[in-house]
Coordinates of C-alpha atoms and ligand atoms in Angstrom, one line a residue:
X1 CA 35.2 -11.8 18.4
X2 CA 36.3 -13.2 15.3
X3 CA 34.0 -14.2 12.1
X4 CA 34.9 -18.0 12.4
X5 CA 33.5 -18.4 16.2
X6 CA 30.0 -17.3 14.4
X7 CA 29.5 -15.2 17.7
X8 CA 28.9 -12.2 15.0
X9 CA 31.7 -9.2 14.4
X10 CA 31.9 -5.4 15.3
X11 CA 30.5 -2.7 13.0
X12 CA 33.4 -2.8 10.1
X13 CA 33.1 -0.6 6.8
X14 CA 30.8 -2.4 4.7
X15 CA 28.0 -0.5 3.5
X16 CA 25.3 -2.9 4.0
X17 CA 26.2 -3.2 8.3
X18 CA 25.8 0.3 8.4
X19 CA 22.9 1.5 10.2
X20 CA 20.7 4.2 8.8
X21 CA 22.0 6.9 10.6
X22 CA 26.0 6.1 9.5
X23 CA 24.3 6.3 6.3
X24 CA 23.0 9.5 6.2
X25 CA 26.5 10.5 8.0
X26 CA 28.6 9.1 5.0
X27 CA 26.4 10.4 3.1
X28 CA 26.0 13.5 4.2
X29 CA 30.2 13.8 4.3
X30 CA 30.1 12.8 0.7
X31 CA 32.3 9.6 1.7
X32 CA 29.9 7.5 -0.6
X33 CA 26.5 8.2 -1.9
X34 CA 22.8 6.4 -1.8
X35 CA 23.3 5.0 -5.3
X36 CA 26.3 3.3 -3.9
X37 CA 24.6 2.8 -0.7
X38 CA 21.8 0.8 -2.8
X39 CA 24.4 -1.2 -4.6
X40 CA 26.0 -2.8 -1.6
X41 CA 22.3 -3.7 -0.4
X42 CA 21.4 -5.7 -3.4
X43 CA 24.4 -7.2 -3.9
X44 CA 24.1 -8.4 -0.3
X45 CA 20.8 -9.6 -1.1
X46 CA 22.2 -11.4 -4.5
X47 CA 24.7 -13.1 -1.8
X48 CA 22.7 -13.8 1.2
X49 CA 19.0 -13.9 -0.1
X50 CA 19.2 -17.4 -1.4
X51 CA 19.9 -19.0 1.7
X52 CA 17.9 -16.6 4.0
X53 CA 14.5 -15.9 2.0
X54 CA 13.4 -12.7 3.8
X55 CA 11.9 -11.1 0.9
X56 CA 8.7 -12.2 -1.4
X57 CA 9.2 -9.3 -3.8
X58 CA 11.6 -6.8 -4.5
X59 CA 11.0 -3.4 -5.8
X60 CA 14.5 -2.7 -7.1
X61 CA 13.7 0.0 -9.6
X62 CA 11.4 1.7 -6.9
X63 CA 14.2 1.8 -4.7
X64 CA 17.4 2.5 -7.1
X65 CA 15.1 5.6 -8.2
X66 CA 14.6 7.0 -4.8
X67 CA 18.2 6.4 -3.7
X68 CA 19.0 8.6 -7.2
X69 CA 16.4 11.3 -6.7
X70 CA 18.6 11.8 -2.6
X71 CA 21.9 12.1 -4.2
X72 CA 20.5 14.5 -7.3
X73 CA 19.1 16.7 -4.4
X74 CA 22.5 16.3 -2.2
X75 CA 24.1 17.2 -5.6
X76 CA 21.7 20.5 -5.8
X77 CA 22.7 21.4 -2.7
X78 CA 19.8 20.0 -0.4
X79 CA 20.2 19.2 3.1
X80 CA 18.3 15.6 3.1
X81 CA 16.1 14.4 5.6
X82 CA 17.8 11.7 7.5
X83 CA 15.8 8.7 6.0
X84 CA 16.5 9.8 2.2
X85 CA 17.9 7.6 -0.1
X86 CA 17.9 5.0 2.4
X87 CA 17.1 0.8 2.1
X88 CA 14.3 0.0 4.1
X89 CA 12.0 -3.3 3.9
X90 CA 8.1 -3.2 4.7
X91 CA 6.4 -6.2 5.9
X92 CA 3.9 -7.3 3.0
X93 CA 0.8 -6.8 5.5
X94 CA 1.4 -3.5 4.5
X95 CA -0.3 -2.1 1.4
X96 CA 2.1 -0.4 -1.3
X97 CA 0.7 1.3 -4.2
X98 CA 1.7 -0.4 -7.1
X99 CA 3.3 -3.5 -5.5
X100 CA 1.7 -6.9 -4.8
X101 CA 1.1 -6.9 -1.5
X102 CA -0.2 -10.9 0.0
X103 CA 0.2 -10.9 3.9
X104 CA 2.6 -14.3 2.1
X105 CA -1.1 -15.8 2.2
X106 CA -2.2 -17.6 -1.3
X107 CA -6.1 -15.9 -0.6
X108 CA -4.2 -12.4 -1.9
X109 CA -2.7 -13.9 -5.1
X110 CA -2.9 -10.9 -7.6
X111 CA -3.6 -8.4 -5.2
X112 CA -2.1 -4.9 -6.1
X113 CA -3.1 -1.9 -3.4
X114 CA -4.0 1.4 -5.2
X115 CA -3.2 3.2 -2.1
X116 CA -0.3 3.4 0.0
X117 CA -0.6 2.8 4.3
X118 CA 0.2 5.7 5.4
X119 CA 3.6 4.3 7.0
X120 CA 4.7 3.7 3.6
X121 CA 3.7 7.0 2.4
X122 CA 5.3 9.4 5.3
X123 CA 8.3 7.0 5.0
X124 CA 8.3 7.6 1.0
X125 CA 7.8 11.3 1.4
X126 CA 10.6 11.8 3.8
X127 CA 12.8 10.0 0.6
X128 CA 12.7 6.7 2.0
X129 CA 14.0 3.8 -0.6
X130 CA 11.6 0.4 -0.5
X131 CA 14.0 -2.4 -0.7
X132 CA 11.4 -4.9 -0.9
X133 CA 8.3 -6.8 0.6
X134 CA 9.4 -9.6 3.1
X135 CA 8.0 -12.8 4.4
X136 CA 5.5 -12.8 7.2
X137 CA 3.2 -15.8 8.7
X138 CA 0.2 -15.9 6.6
X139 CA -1.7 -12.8 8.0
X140 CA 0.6 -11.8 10.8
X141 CA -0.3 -15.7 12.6
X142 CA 2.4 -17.3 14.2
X143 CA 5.8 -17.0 15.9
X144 CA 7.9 -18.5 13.2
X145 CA 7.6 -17.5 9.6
X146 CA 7.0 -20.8 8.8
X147 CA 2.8 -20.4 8.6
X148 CA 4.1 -18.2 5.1
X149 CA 2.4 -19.4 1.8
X150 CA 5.3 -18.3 -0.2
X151 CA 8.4 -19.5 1.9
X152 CA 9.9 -20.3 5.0
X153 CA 12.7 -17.5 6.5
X154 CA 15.7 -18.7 7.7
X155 CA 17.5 -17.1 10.7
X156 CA 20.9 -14.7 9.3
X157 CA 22.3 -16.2 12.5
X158 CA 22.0 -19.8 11.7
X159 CA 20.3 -20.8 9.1
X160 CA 18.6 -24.0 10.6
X161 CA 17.0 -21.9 12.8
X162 CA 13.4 -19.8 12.5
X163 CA 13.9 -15.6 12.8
X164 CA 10.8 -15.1 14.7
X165 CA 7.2 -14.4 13.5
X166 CA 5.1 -13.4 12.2
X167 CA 7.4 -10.3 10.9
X168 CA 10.3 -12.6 10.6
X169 CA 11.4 -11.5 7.3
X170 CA 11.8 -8.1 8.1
X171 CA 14.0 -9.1 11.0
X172 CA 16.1 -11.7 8.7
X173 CA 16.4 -8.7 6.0
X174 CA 17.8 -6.3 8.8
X175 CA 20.1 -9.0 10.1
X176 CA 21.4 -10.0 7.0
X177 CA 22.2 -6.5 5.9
X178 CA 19.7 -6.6 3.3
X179 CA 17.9 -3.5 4.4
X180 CA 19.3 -1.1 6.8
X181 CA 16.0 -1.0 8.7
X182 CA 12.5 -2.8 8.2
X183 CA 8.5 -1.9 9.6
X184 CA 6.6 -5.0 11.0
X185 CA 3.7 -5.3 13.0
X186 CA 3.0 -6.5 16.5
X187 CA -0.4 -7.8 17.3
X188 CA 1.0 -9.8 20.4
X189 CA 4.8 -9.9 19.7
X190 CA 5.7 -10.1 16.1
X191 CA 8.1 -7.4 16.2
X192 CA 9.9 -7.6 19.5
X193 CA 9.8 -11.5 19.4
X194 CA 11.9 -11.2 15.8
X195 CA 13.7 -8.5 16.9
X196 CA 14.8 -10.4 20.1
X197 CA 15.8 -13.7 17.9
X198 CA 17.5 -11.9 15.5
X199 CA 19.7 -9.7 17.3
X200 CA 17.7 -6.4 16.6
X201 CA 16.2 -3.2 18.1
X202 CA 12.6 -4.1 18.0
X203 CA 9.6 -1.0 19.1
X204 CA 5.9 -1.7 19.4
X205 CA 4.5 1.6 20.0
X206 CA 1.6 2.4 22.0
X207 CA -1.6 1.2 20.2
X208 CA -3.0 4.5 18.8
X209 CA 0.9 6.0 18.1
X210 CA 1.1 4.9 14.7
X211 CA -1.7 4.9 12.0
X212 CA -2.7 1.4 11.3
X213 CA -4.4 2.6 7.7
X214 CA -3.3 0.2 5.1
X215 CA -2.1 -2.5 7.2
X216 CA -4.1 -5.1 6.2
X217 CA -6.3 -6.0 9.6
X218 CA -5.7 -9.3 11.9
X219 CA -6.9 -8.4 15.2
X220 CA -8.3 -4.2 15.0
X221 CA -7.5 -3.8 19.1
X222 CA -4.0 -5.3 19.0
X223 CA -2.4 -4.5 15.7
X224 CA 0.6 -1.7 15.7
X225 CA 3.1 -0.9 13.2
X226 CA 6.7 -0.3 14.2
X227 CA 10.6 -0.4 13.5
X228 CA 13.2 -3.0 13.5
X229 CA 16.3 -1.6 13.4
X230 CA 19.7 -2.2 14.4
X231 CA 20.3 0.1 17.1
X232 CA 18.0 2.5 19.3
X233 CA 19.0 5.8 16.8
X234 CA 17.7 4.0 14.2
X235 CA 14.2 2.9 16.2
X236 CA 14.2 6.7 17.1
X237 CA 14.6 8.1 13.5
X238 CA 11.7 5.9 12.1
X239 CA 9.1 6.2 14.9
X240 CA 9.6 10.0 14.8
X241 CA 8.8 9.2 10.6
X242 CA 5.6 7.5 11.3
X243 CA 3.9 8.1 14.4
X244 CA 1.2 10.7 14.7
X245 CA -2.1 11.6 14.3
X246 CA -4.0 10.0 10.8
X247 CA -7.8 11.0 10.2
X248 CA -7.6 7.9 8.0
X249 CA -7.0 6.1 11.0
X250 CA -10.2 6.4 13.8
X251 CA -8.1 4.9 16.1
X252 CA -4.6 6.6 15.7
X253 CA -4.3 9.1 18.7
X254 CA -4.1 12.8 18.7
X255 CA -1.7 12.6 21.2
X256 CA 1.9 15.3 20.4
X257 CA 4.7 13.5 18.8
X258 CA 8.2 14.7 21.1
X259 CA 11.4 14.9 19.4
X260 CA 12.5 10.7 19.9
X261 CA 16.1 11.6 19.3
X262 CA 16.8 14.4 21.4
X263 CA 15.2 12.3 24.2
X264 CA 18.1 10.1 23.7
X265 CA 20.3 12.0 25.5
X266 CA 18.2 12.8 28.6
X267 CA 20.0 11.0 31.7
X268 CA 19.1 7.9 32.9
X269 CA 20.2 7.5 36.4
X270 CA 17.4 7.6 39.1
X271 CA 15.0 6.1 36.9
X272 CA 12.8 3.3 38.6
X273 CA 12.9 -0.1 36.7
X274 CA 10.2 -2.7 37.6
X275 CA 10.8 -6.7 37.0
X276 CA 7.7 -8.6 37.6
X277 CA 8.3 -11.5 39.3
X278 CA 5.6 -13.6 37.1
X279 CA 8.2 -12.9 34.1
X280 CA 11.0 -15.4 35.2
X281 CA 8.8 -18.7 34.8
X282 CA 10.2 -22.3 35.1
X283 CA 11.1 -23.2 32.0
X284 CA 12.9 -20.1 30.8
X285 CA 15.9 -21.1 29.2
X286 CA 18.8 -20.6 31.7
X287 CA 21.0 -18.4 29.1
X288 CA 18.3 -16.1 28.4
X289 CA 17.4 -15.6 32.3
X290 CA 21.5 -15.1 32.9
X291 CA 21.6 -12.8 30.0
X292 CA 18.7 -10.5 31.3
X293 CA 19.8 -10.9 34.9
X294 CA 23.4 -9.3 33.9
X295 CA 21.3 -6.3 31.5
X296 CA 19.4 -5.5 35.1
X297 CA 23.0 -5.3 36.8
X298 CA 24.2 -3.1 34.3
X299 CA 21.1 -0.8 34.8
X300 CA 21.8 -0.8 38.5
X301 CA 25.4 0.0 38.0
X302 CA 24.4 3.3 35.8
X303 CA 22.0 4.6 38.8
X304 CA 18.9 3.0 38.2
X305 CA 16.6 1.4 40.8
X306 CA 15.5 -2.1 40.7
X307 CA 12.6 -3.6 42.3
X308 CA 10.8 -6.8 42.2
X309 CA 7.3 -5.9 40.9
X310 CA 4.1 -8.1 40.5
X311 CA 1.6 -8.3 37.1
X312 CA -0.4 -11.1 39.0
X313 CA -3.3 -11.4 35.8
X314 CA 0.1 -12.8 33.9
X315 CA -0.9 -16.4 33.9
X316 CA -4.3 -15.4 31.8
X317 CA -2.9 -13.5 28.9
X318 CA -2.0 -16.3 26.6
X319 CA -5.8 -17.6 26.8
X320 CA -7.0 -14.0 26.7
X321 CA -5.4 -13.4 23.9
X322 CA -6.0 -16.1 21.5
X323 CA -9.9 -15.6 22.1
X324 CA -9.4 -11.8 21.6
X325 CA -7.0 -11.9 18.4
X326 CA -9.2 -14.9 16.7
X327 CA -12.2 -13.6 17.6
X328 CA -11.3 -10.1 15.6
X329 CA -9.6 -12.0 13.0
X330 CA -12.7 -14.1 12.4
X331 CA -14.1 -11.1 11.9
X332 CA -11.9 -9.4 9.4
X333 CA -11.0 -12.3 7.7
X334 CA -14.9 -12.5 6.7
X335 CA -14.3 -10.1 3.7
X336 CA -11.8 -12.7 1.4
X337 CA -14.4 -14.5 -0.2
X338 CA -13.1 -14.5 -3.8
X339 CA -15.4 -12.0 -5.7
X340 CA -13.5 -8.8 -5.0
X341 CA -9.8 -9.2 -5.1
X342 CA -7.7 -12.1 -4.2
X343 CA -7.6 -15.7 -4.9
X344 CA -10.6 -17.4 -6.5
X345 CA -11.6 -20.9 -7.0
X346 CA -11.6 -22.1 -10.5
X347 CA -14.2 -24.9 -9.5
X348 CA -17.8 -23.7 -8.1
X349 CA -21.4 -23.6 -9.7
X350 CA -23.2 -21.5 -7.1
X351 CA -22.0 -18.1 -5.1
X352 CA -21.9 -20.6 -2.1
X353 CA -19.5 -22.7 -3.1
X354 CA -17.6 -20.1 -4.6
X355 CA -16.8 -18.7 -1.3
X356 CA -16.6 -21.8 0.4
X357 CA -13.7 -23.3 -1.9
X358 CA -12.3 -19.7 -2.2
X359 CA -11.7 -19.6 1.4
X360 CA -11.3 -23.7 1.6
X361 CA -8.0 -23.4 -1.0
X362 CA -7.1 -19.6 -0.3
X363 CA -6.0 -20.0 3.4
X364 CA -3.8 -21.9 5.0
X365 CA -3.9 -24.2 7.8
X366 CA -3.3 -21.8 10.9
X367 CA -5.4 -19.3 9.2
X368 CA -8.2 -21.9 9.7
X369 CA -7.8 -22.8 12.8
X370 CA -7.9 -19.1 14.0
X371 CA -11.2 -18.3 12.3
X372 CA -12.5 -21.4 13.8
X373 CA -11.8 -20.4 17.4
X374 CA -12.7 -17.1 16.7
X375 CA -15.8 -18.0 15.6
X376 CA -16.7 -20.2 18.0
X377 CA -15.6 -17.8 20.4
X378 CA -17.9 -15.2 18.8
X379 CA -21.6 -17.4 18.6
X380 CA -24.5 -17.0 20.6
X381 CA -24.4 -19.0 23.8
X382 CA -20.1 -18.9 24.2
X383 CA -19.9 -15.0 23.7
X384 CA -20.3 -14.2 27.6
X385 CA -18.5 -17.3 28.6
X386 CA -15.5 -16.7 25.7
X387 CA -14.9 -13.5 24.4
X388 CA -16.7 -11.2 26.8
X389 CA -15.1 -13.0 30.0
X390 CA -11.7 -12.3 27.6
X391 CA -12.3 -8.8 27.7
X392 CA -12.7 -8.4 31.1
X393 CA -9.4 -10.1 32.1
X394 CA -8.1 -7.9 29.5
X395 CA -9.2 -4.7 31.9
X396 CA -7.3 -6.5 34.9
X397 CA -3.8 -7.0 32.6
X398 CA -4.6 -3.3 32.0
X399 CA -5.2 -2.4 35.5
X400 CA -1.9 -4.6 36.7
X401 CA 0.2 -2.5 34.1
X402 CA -1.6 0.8 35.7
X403 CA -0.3 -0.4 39.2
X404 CA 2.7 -1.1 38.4
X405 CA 3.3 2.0 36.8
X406 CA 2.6 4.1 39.7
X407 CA 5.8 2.9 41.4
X408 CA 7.9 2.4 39.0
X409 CA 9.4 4.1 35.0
X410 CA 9.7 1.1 33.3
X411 CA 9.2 -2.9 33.4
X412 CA 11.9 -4.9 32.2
X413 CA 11.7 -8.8 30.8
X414 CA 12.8 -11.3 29.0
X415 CA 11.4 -10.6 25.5
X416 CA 11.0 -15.0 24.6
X417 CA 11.9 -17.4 27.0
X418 CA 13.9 -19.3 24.5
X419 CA 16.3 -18.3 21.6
X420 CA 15.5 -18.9 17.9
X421 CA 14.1 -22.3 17.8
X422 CA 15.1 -25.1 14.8
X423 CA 13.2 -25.0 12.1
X424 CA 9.9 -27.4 11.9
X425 CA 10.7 -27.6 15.9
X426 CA 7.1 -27.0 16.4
X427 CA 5.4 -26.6 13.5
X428 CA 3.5 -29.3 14.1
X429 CA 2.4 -27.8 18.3
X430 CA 0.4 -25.0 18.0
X431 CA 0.3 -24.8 22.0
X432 CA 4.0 -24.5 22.2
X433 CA 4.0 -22.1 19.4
X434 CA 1.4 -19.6 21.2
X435 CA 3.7 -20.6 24.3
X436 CA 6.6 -18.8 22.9
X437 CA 4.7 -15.1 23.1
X438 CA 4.0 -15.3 26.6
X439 CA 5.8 -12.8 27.4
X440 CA 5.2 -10.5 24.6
X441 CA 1.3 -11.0 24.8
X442 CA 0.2 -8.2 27.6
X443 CA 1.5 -5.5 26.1
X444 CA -0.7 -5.7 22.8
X445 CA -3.7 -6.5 25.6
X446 CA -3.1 -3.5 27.7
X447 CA -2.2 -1.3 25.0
X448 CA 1.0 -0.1 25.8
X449 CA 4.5 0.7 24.4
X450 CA 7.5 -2.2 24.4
X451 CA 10.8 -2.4 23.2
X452 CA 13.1 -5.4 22.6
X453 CA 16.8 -4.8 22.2
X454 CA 19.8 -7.1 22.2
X455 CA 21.5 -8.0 25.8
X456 CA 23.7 -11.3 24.8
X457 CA 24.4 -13.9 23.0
X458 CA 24.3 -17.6 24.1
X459 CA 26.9 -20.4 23.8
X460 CA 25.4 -21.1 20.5
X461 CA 25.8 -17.8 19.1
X462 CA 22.3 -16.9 19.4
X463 CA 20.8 -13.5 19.9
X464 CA 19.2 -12.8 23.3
X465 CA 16.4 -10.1 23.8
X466 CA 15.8 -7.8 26.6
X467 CA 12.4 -6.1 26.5
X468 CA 11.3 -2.9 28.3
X469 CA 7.2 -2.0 29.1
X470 CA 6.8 1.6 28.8
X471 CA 3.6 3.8 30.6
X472 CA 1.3 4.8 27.5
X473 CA 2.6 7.2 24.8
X474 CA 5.9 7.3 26.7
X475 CA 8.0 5.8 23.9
X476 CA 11.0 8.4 24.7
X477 CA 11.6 7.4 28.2
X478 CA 11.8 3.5 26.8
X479 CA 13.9 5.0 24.0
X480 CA 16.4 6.6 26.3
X481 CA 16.4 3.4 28.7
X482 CA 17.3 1.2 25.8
X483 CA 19.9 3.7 24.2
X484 CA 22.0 4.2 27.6
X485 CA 21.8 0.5 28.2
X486 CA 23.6 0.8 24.2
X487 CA 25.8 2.7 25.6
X488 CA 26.9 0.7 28.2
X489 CA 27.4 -2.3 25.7
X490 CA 28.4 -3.9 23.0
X491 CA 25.4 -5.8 22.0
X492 CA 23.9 -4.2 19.3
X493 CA 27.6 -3.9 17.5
X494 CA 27.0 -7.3 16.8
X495 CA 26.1 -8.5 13.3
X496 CA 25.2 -12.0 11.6
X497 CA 27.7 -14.1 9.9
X498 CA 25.3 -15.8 6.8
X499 CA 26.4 -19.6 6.5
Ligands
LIG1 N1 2.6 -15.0 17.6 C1 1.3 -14.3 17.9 C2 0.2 -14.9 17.1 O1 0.5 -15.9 16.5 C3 1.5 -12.8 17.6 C4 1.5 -12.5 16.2 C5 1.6 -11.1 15.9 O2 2.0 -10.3 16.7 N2 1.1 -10.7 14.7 O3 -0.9 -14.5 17.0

């Protein structure tokens, strides 16, 4: 495919479409080093940045010192830990000691984390370079980017077009080659639904897998940290870096962590695959439906078995989700009021109205509207008819996903039943914006593991996601699904041509 049909061009040698394992392999072969490495990053970014805006900070310094510290160790003689040295962009929900850290929401303005999440600090310790912060919907709500206080992220693929949401900078910064590799967070599709938009490997790991300390809370039951990367190695590398058990974390599981990467390599063939029936709605977009149809023929033709399953609570998971996630984030959105840390108003005479035009001129407009569902959804006399009818649908998703499991390995779907969208498209239709994680939705519910990985392109030269459902804590079998699917294809050689 050539760079002028903008249908995106194989893996060449430029360092900043490498992914982070040809990193560590150049590196390691002393072909170039992490400095260099680090170089060709920013000077990507100093290309490409100004018309993609997937960062709101950068932490150059922070990350030209840890690429130095890799190659001063290779130098020594070390044998470096596969993530060293390397560029990779955290999602600024995610607290960074030292760094500003906003969830892009104008209520943290001035807020600097003394602490690290634990992601960022098993990432840092294993060498890991922090490119930067990037650009999220304000507090992880929304499908776009665009709900961000601080600017609105451009899909690498075409530029009139959204990446995703809400962790659609990190996917624009991976796309662009302006990280090698980026961690989001999925509350009910904001890494896959990115990932699948922008032509990228995007995991949600089971909810308990990863520790969620230091990611600043949306909706406690839903929230997981996970990778966007450019190929299934990569998704490997950085789950194996921060999954695990984290006393800091009451909910993270004590569950053992398997070796992701040597799972690759387990065969394939004689797996079961389940595609749920309720998954290939009216209204899907035909190229997306024709792309995932042809991924499920290649998955027959390596020796899997396909049959037509049924998840028949599908239809309720949008509505069960949007009381669930707004009626937590009412919650934990109680504690910006403007005396702590954050924004605060510059006009009120009483404590009252200082939180009330703290919170009035602090969030933005989709911010609102959540924690006025969520409330509502939450006070007396709606809670059994709202939020506790919510969680009980929420047990039947579960129990569909247990059923289904019994028969078969996997589920595969459609990750969004449209490509990237145009910008300001529907900004302006919050029911067609929820619409657009319907099929990402039951897997934060039921609490299990997803991945969403490239399967095609459309006419347009848009990416096209394929996402596979997992059983709980079984990341490796969805890891090794996705990765001989990689090898089958093409897909994920792909890369973004920035116009
Ligand atoms: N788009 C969904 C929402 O707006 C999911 C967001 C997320 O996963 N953080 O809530």
């Amino acid at each position: 495919m050539s760079k002028e049909s903008g249908m995106g061009k194989p893996t060449g040698q430029a360092l900043h479409e490498l992914t982070l394992h040809e990193m560590h392999d150049g590196i390691t072969r002393r072909a170039f080093s992490a400095a260099e490495v680090m170089r060709a990053i920013y000077d990507r970014i100093a290309a490409v940045e100004p018309k993609v805006r997937a960062y709101v900070t950068l932490t150059r310094e922070r990350a030209e010192a840890a690429a130095a510290r890799a190659d001063r160790e290779r130098q020594a003689g070390a044998t470096l830990p596969p993530l060293a040295g390397l560029p990779i962009a955290i999602k600024d929900n995610l607290c960074t000691k030292g760094v500003a850290t906003t969830c892009a929401s104008k209520i943290l303005t001035g807020f600097v984390p003394p602490y690290n999440a634990t992601v960022v600090d098993r990432l840092e310790r294993l060498g890991m370079a922090m490119v930067g912060k990037t650009n999220m919907d304000e507090f992880a709500m929304g499908s776009s980017t665009e709900n961000s206080s601080v600017t609105v992220t451009k899909n690498p693929w075409d530029t009139t077009r959204i990446p995703g949401g809400s962790s659609g900078g990190s996917a624009a910064a991976v796309a662009a080659g302006c990280a090698a590799a980026a961690l989001g967070s999925d509350t009910g599709g904001s890494i896959r639904q990115p990932a699948a938009l922008c032509g990228l490997v995007g995991l949600k790991p089971t909810y308990g897998r990863v520790s969620r300390y230091g990611l600043i809370a949306f909706a406690s039951s839903l929230d997981q940290i996970g990778p966007l990367t450019k190929d299934v190695t990569d998704s490997a590398l950085l789950l194996q870096a921060i999954a695990g058990l984290d006393r800091r974390d009451s909910t993270s599981a004590s569950v053992d962590v398997p070796d992701y990467r040597a799972a690759l390599r387990q065969p394939v063939a004689g797996l079961r695959l389940g595609v749920p029936k309720e998954y290939f709605v009216e209204g899907m977009d035909p190229e997306v439906e024709q792309a995932v149809r042809e991924a499920i023929r290649v998955y027959e033709k390596m020796g899997l078995t396909v049959k037509e399953i049924s998840l028949p609570h599908t239809r309720y998971a949008v509505a069960t989700y949007y009381l669930v996630a707004t009626a937590e984030a009412s919650s934990n959105l109680a504690r910006y009021d403007g005396v702590k840390y954050g924004y605060r108003t510059a006009r009120a005479s009483t404590l009252a109205e200082l939180y009330a035009r703290s919170r009035a001129e602090g969030f933005g407009p989709e911010v609102k509207r959540r924690i006025m569902l969520g409330t509502y959804a939450l006070s007396a006399g709606y809670y059994n008819a709202y939020y506790q009818k919510a969680q009980q649908v929420r047990t039947l998703l579960r129990r569909d996903f247990d059923a289904a499991f019994a028969d078969v390995d996997v589920i595969v779907t459609p990750t969004t039943p449209t490509p990237a969208f145009r910008i300001g498209e529907k900004a302006d239709d919050p029911l067609q914006m929820y619409l657009s994680d319907i099929f990402t939705i039951s897997v934060n519910l039921a609490g299990i593991p997803a991945l969403s990985m490239p399967c095609g392109l459309t006419r347009a030269g848009l990416p096209v996601g394929l996402q596979l459902l997992g059983k709980p804590f079984d990341e490796s079998t969805l890891l090794r699904t996705a990765y001989a699917y990689e090898q089958e294809t093409e897909w994920h050689k792909k890369r973004a041509v920035v116009k």
